[in-house]
PDB file of C-alpha atoms in Angstrom:
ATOM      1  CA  UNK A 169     -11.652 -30.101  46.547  1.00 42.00           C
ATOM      2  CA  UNK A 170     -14.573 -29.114  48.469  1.00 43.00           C
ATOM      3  CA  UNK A 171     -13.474 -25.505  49.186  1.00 42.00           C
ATOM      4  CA  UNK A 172     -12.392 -25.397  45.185  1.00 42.00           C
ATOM      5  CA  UNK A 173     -16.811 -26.582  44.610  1.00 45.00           C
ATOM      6  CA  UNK A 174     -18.186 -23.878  46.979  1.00 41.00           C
ATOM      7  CA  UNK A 175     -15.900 -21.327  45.725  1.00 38.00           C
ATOM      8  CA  UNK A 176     -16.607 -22.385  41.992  1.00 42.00           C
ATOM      9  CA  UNK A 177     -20.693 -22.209  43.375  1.00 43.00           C
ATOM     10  CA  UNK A 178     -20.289 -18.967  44.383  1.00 40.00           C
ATOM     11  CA  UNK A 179     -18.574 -17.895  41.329  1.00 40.00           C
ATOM     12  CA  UNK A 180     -21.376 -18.798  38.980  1.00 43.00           C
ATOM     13  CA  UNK A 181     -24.041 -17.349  41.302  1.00 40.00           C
ATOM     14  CA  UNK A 182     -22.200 -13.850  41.486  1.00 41.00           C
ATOM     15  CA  UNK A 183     -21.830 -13.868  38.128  1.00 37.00           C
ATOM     16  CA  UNK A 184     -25.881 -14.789  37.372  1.00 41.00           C
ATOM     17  CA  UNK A 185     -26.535 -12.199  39.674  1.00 42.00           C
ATOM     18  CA  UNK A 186     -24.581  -9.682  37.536  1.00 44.00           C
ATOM     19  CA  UNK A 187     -25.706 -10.624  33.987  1.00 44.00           C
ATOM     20  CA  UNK A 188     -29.166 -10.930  35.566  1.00 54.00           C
ATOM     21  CA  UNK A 189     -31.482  -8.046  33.975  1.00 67.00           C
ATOM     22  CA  UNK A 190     -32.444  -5.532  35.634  1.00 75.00           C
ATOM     23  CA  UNK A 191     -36.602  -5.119  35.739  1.00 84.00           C
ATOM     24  CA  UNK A 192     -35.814  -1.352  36.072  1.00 90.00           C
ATOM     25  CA  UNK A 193     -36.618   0.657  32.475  1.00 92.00           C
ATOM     26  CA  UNK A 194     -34.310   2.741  30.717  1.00 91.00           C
ATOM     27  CA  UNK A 195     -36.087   5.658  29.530  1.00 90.00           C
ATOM     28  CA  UNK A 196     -34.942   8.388  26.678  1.00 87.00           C
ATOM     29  CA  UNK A 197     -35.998  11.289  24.724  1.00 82.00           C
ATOM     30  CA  UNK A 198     -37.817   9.516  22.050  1.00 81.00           C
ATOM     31  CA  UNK A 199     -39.852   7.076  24.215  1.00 83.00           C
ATOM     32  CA  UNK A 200     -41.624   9.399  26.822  1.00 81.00           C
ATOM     33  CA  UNK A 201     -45.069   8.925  25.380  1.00 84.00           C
ATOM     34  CA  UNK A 202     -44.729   5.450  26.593  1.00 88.00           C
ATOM     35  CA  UNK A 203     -45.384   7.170  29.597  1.00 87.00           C
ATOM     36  CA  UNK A 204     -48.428   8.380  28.313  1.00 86.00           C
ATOM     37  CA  UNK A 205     -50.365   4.887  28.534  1.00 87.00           C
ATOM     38  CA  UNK A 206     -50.601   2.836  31.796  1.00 89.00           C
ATOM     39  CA  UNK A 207     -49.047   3.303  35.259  1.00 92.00           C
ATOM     40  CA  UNK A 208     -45.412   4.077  35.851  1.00 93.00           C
ATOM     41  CA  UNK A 209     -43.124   5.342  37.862  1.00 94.00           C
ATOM     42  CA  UNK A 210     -40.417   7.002  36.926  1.00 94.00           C
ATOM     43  CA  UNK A 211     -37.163   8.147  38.803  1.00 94.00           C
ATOM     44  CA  UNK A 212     -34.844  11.162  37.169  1.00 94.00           C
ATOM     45  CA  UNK A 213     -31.615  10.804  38.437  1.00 94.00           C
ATOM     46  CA  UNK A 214     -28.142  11.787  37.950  1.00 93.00           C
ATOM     47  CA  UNK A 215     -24.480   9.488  38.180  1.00 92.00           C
ATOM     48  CA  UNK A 216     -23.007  11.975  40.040  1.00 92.00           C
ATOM     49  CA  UNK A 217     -25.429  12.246  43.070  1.00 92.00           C
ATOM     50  CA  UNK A 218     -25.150  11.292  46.140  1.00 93.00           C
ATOM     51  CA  UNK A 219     -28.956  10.586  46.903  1.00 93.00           C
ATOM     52  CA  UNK A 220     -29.387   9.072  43.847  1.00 92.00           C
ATOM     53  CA  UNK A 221     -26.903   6.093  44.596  1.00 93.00           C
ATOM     54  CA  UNK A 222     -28.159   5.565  47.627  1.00 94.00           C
ATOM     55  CA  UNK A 223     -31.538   5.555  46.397  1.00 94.00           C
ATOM     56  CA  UNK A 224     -31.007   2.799  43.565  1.00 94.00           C
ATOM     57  CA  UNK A 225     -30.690  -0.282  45.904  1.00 93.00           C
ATOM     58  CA  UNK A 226     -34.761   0.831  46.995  1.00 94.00           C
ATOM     59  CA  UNK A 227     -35.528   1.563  43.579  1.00 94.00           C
ATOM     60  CA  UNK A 228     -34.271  -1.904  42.195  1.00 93.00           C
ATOM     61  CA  UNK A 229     -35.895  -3.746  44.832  1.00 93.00           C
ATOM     62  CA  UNK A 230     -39.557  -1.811  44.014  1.00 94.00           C
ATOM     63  CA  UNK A 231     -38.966  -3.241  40.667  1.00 93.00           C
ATOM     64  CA  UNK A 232     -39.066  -6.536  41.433  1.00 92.00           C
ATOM     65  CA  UNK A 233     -42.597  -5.703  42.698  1.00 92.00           C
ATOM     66  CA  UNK A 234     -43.462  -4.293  39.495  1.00 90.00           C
ATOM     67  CA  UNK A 235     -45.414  -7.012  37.655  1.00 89.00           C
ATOM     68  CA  UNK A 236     -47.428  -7.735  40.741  1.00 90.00           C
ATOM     69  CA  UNK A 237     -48.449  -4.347  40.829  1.00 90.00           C
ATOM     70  CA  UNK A 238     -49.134  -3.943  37.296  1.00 91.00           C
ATOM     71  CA  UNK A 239     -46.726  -0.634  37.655  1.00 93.00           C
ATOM     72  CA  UNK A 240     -43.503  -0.142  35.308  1.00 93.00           C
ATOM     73  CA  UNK A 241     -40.859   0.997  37.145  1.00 94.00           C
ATOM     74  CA  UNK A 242     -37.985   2.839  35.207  1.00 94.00           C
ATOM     75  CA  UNK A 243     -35.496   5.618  35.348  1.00 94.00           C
ATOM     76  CA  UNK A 244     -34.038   8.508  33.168  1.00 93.00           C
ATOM     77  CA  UNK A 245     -30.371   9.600  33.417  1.00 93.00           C
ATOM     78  CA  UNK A 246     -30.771  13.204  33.001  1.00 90.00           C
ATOM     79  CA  UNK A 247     -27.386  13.517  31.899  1.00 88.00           C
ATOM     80  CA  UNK A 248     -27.810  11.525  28.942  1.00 87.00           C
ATOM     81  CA  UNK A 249     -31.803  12.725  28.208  1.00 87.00           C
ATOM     82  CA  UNK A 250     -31.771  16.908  28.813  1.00 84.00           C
ATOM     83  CA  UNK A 251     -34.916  16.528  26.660  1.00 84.00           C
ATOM     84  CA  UNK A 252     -37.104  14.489  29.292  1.00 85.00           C
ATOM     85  CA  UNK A 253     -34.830  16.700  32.272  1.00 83.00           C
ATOM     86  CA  UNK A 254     -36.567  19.869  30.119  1.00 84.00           C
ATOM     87  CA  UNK A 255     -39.837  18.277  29.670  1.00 85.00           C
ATOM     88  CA  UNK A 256     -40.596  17.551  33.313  1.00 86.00           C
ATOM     89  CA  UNK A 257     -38.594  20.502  34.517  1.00 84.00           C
ATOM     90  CA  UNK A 258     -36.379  18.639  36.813  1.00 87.00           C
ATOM     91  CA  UNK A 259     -34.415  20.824  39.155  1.00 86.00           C
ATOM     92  CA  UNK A 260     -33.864  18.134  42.071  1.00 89.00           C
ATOM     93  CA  UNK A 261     -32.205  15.049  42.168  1.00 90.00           C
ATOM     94  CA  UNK A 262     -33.236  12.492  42.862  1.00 92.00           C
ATOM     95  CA  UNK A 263     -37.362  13.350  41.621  1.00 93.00           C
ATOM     96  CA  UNK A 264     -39.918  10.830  41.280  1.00 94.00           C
ATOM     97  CA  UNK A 265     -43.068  11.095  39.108  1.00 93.00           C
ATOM     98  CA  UNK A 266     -46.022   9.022  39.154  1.00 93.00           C
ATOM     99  CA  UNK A 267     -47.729   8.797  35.524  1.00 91.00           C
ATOM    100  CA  UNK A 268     -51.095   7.083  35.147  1.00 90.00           C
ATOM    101  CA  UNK A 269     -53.146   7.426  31.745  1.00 84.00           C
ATOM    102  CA  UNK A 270     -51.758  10.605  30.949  1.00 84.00           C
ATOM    103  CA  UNK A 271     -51.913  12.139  34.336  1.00 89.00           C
ATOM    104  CA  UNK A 272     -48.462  13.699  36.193  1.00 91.00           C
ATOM    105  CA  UNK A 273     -48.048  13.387  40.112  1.00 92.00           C
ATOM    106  CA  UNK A 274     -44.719  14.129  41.536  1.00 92.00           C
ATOM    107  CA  UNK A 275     -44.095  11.955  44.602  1.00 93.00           C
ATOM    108  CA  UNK A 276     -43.133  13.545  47.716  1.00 90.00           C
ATOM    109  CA  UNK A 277     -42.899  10.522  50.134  1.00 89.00           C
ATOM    110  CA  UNK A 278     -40.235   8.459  52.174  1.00 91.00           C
ATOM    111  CA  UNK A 279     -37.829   6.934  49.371  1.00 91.00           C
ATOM    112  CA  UNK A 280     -37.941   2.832  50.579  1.00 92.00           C
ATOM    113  CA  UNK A 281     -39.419  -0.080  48.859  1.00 92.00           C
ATOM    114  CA  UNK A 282     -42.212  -0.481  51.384  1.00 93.00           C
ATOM    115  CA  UNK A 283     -43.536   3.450  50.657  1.00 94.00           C
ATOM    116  CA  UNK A 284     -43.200   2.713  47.296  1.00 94.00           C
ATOM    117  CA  UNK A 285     -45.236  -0.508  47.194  1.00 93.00           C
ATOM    118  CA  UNK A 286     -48.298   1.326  49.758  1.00 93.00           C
ATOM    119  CA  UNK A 287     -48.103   4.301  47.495  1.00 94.00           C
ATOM    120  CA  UNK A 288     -49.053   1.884  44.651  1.00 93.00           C
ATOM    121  CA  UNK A 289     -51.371  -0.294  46.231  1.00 91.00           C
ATOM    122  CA  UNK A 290     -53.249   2.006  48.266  1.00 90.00           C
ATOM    123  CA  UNK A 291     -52.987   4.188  45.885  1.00 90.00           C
ATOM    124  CA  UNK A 292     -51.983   7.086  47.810  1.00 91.00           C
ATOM    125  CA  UNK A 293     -51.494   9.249  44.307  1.00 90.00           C
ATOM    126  CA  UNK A 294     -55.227   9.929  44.015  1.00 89.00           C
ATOM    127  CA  UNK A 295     -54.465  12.365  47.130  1.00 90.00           C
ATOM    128  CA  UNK A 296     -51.669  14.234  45.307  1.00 91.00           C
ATOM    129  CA  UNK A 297     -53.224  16.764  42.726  1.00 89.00           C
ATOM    130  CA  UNK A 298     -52.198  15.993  39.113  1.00 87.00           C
ATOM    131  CA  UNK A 299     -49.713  18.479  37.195  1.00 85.00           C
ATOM    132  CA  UNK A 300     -51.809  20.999  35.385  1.00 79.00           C
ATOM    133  CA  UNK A 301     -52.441  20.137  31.281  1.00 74.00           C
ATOM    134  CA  UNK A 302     -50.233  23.645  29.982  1.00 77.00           C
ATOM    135  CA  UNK A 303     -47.061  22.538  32.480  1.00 73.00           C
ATOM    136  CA  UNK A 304     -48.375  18.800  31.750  1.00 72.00           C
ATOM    137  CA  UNK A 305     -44.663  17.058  29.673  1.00 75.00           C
ATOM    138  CA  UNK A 306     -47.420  16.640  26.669  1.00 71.00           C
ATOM    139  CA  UNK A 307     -47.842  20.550  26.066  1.00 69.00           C
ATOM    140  CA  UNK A 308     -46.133  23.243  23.923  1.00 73.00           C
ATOM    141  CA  UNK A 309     -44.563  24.727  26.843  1.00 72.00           C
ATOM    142  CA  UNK A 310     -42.743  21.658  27.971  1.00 69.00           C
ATOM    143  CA  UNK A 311     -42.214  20.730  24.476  1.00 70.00           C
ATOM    144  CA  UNK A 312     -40.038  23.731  23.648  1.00 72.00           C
ATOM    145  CA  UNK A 313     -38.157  23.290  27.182  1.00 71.00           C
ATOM    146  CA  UNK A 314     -37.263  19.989  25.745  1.00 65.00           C
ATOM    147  CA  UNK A 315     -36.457  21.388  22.875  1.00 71.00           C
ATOM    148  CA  UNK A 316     -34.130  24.034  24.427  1.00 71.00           C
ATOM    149  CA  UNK A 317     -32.845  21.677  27.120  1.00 71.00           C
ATOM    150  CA  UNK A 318     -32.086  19.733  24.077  1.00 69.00           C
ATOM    151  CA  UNK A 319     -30.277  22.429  22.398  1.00 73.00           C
ATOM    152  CA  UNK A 320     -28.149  23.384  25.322  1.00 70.00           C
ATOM    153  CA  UNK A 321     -26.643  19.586  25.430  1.00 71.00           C
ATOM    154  CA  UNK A 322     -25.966  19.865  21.604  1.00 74.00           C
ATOM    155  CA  UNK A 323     -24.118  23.207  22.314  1.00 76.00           C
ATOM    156  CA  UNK A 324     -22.310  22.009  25.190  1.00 72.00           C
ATOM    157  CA  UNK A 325     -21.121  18.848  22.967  1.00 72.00           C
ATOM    158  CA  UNK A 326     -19.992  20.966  19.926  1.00 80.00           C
ATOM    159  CA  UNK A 327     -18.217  23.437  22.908  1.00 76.00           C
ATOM    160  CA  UNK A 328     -16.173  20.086  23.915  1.00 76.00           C
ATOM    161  CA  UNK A 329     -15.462  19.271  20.540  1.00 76.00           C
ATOM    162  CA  UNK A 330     -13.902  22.334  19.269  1.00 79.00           C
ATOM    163  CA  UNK A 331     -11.775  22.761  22.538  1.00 81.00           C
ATOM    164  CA  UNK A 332     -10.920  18.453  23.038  1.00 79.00           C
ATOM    165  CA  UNK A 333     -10.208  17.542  19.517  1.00 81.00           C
ATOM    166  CA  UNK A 334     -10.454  20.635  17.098  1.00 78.00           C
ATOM    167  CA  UNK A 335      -7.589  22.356  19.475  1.00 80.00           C
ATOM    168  CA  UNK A 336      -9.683  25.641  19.529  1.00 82.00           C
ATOM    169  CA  UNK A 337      -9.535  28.034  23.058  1.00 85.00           C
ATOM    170  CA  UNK A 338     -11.924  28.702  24.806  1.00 81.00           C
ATOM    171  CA  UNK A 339     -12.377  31.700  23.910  1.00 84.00           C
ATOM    172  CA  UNK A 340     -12.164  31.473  19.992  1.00 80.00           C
ATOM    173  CA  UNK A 341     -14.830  28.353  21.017  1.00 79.00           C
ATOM    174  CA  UNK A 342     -17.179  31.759  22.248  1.00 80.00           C
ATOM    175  CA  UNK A 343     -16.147  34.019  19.717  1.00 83.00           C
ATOM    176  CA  UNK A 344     -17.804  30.922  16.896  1.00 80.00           C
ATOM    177  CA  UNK A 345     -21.211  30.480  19.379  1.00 77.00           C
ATOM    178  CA  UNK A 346     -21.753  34.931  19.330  1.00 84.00           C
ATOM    179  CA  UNK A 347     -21.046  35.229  16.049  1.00 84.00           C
ATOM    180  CA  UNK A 348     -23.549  32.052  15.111  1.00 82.00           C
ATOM    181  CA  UNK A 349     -25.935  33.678  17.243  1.00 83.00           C
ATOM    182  CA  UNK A 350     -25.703  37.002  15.347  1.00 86.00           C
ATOM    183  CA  UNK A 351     -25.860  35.509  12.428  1.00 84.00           C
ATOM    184  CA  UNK A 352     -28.749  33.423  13.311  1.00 84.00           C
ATOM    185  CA  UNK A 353     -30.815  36.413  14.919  1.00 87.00           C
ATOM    186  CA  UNK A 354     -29.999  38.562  11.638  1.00 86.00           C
ATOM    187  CA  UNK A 355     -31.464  35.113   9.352  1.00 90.00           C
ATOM    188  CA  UNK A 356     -34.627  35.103  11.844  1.00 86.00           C
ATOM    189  CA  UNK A 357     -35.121  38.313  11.733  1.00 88.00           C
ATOM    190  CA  UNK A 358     -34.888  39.243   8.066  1.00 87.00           C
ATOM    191  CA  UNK A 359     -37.721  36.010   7.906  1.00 90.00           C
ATOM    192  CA  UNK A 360     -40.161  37.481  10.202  1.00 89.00           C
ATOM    193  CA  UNK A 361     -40.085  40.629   8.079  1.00 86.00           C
ATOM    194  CA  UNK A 362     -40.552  38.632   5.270  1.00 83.00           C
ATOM    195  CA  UNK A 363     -43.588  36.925   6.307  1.00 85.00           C
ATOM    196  CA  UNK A 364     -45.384  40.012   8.377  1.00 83.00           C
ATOM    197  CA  UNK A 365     -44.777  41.843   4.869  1.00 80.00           C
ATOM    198  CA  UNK A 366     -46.742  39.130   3.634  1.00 84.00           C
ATOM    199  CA  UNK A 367     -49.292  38.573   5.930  1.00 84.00           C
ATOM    200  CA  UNK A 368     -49.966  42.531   6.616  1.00 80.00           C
ATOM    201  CA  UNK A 369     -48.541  44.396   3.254  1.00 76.00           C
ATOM    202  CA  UNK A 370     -47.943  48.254   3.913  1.00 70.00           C
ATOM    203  CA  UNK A 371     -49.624  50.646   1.474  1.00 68.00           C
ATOM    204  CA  UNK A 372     -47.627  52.508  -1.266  1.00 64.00           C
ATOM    205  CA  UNK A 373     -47.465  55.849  -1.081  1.00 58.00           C
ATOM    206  CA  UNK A 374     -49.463  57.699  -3.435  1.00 62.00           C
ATOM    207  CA  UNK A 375     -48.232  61.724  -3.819  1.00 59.00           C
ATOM    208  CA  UNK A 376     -51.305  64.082  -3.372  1.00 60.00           C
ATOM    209  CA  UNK A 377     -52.778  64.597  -7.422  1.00 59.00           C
ATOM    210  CA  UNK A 378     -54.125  68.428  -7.845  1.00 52.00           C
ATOM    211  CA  UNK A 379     -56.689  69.291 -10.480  1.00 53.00           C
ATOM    212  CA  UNK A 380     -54.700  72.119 -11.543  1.00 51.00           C
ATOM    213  CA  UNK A 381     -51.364  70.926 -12.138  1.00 49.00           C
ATOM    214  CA  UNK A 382     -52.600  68.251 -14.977  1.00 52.00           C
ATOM    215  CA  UNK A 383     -52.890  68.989 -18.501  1.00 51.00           C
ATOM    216  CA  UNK A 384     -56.561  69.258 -19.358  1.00 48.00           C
ATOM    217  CA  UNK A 385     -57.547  67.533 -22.668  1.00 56.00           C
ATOM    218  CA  UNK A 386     -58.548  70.437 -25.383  1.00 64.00           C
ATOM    219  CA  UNK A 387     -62.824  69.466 -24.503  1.00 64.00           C
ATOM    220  CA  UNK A 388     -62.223  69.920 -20.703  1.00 65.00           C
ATOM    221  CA  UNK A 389     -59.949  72.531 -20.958  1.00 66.00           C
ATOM    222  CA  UNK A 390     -63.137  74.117 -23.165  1.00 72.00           C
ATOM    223  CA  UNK A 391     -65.972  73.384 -21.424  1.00 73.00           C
ATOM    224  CA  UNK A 392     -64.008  74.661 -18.014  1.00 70.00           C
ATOM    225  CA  UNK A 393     -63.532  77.636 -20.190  1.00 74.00           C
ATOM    226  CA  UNK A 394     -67.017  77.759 -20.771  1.00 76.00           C
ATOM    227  CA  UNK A 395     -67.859  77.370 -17.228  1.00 76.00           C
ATOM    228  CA  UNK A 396     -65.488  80.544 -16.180  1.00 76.00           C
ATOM    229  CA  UNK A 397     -67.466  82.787 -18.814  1.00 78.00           C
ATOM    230  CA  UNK A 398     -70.924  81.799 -17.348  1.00 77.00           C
ATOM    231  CA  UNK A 399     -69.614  82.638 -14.334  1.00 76.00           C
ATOM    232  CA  UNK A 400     -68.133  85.780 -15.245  1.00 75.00           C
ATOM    233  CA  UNK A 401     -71.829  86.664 -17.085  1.00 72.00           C
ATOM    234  CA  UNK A 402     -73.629  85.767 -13.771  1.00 70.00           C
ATOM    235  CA  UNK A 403     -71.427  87.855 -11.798  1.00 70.00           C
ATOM    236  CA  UNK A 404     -72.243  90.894 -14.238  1.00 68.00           C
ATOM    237  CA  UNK A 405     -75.836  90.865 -14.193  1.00 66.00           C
ATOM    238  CA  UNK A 406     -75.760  90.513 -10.442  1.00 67.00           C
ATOM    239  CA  UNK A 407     -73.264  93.750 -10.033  1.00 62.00           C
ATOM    240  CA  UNK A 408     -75.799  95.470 -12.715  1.00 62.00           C
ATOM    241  CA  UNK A 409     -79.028  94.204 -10.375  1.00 64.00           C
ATOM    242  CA  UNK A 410     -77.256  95.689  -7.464  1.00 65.00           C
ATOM    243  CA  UNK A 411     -76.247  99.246  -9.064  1.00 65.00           C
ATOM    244  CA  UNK A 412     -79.200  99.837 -10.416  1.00 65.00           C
ATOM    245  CA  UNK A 413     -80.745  98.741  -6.598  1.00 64.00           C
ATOM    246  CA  UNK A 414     -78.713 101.249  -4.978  1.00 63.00           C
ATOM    247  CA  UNK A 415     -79.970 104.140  -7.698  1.00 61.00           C
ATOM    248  CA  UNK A 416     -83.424 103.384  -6.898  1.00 57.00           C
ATOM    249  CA  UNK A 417     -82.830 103.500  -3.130  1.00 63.00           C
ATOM    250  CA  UNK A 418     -80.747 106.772  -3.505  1.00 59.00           C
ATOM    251  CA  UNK A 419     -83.716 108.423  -5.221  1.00 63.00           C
ATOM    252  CA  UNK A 420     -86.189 107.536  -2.631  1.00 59.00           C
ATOM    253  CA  UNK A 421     -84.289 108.838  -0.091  1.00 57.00           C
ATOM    254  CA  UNK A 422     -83.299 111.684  -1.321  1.00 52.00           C
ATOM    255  CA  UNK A 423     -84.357 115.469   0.069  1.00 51.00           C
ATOM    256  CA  UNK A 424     -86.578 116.888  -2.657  1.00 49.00           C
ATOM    257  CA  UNK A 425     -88.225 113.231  -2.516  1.00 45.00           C
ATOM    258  CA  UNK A 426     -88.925 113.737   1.125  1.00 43.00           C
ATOM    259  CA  UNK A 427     -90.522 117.622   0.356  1.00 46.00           C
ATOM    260  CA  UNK A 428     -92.538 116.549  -2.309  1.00 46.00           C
ATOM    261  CA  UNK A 429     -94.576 114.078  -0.486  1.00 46.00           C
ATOM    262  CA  UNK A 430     -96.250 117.004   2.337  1.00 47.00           C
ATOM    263  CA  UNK A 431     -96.830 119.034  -0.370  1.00 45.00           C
ATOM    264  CA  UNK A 432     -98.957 116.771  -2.495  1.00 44.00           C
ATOM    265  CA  UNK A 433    -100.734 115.537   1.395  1.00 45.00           C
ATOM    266  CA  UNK A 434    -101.607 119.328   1.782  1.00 42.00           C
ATOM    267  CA  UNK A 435    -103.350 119.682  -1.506  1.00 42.00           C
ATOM    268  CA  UNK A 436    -105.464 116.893  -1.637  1.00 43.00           C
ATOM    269  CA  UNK A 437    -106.620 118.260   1.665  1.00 42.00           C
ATOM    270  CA  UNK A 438    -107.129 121.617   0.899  1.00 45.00           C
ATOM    271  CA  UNK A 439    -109.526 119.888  -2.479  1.00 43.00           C
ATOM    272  CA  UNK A 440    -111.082 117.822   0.272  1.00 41.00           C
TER     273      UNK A 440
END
């Protein structure tokens, strides 16, 4: 009967300890910007790693420190949350950030409970230099790596589900992505047209317009008339003005012109 108690004790304290909660957080895509008030830190980690298991025994018992130290401790499975794997660029497992009031500080310490507790309560972070605002997990640059991270696990998904369930090859599973992609591009381009047309419209072309080639109305067509005869009369009298120039010139320097004038100086000196 006694060995039956003790083994009926240890029963009900194995199974407390496993529906006990665990103080670790569970973070996903739509809650980062908890992360944006307070202190936390955060581990990204992956099922499948090897470092990451042996890692979680440390990081559980950190929790347990985690209302003393006014820190939340939590953890995102970047298997299940590409978004916050795209946001914080994670390309190690397991990595470790340390958020406080907006700032970023990737931890690069030992991995046990006592250098997590001294990097908290001496707080060693305020050596580490913070994660610069445009690669910060708040600005448009690690937005739209979320955003594409994101897009790659819905692709991957629908990739599964046409070659699991739908029955689809592989291949014919490509074949559907290229020609969605070409048929997207062709859709995003034909917009962007659209709007720079918009924005910057090009000018119409106008064909070159020459005086000549129009049909006068009967008054212009007259007074340009007009205009040609005036011209035609100035011309005349200035052809008349220069003949009757080039007479005058002739006669003065012609021979009997040239005779004349020692014959008349010879007389008025003989009378003088």
């Amino acid at each position: 009967m006694a060995a039956a108690g003790w083994l009926c004790a240890l029963l009900c304290l194995a199974a407390a300890a496993h529906g006990k909660r665990s103080p670790v957080k569970v973070l996903s895509d739509g809650m980062w910007r908890e992360l944006l008030h307070g202190e936390w830190m955060v581990e990204f980690y992956a099922p499948w790693c090897p470092a990451c298991q042996n890692l979680q025994p440390e990081w559980e018992k950190f929790a347990e420190w985690g209302e003393d130290l006014e820190v939340n401790i939590a953890k995102v499975d970047v298997t299940e949350q590409p978004g916050l794997s795209g946001r914080f660029v994670i390309t190690a497992l397991p990595t470790i950030y340390h958020c406080k009031d907006g700032e970023f500080r990737r931890y690069q310490g030992a991995r046990t409970k006592s250098d997590f507790i001294n990097f908290i309560s001496d707080q060693e972070w305020k050596s580490i230099e913070p994660v610069s605002s445009w690669f910060g997990p708040s600005s448009f640059l690690m937005s739209s790596m979320s955003a594409l991270f994101q897009l790659s696990m819905w692709i991957r998904h629908c990739h599964n589900y046409l070659t699991e369930n739908v029955g689809i090859p592989v291949w014919g599973s490509y074949a559907v992505f290229a020609l969605a992609t070409l048929f997207s591009g062709l859709i995003l381009g034909l917009i962007i047209v659209f709007l720079a047309d918009c924005i910057c419209p090009s000018k119409k072309y106008r064909p070159p317009q020459y005086p000549h080639s129009r049909k006068l109305a009967p008054e212009s067509a007259q007074l340009l008339k007009k205009l040609d005869e005036e011209q035609e009369a100035d011309e005349e009298d200035i052809s008349d003005d220069e003949i009757e120039g080039k007479e005058v010139s002739d006669r003065n320097s012609s021979p009997n012109a040239v005779r004349q004038r020692p014959v008349i100086t010879a007389a008025t000196t003989d009378k003088s």
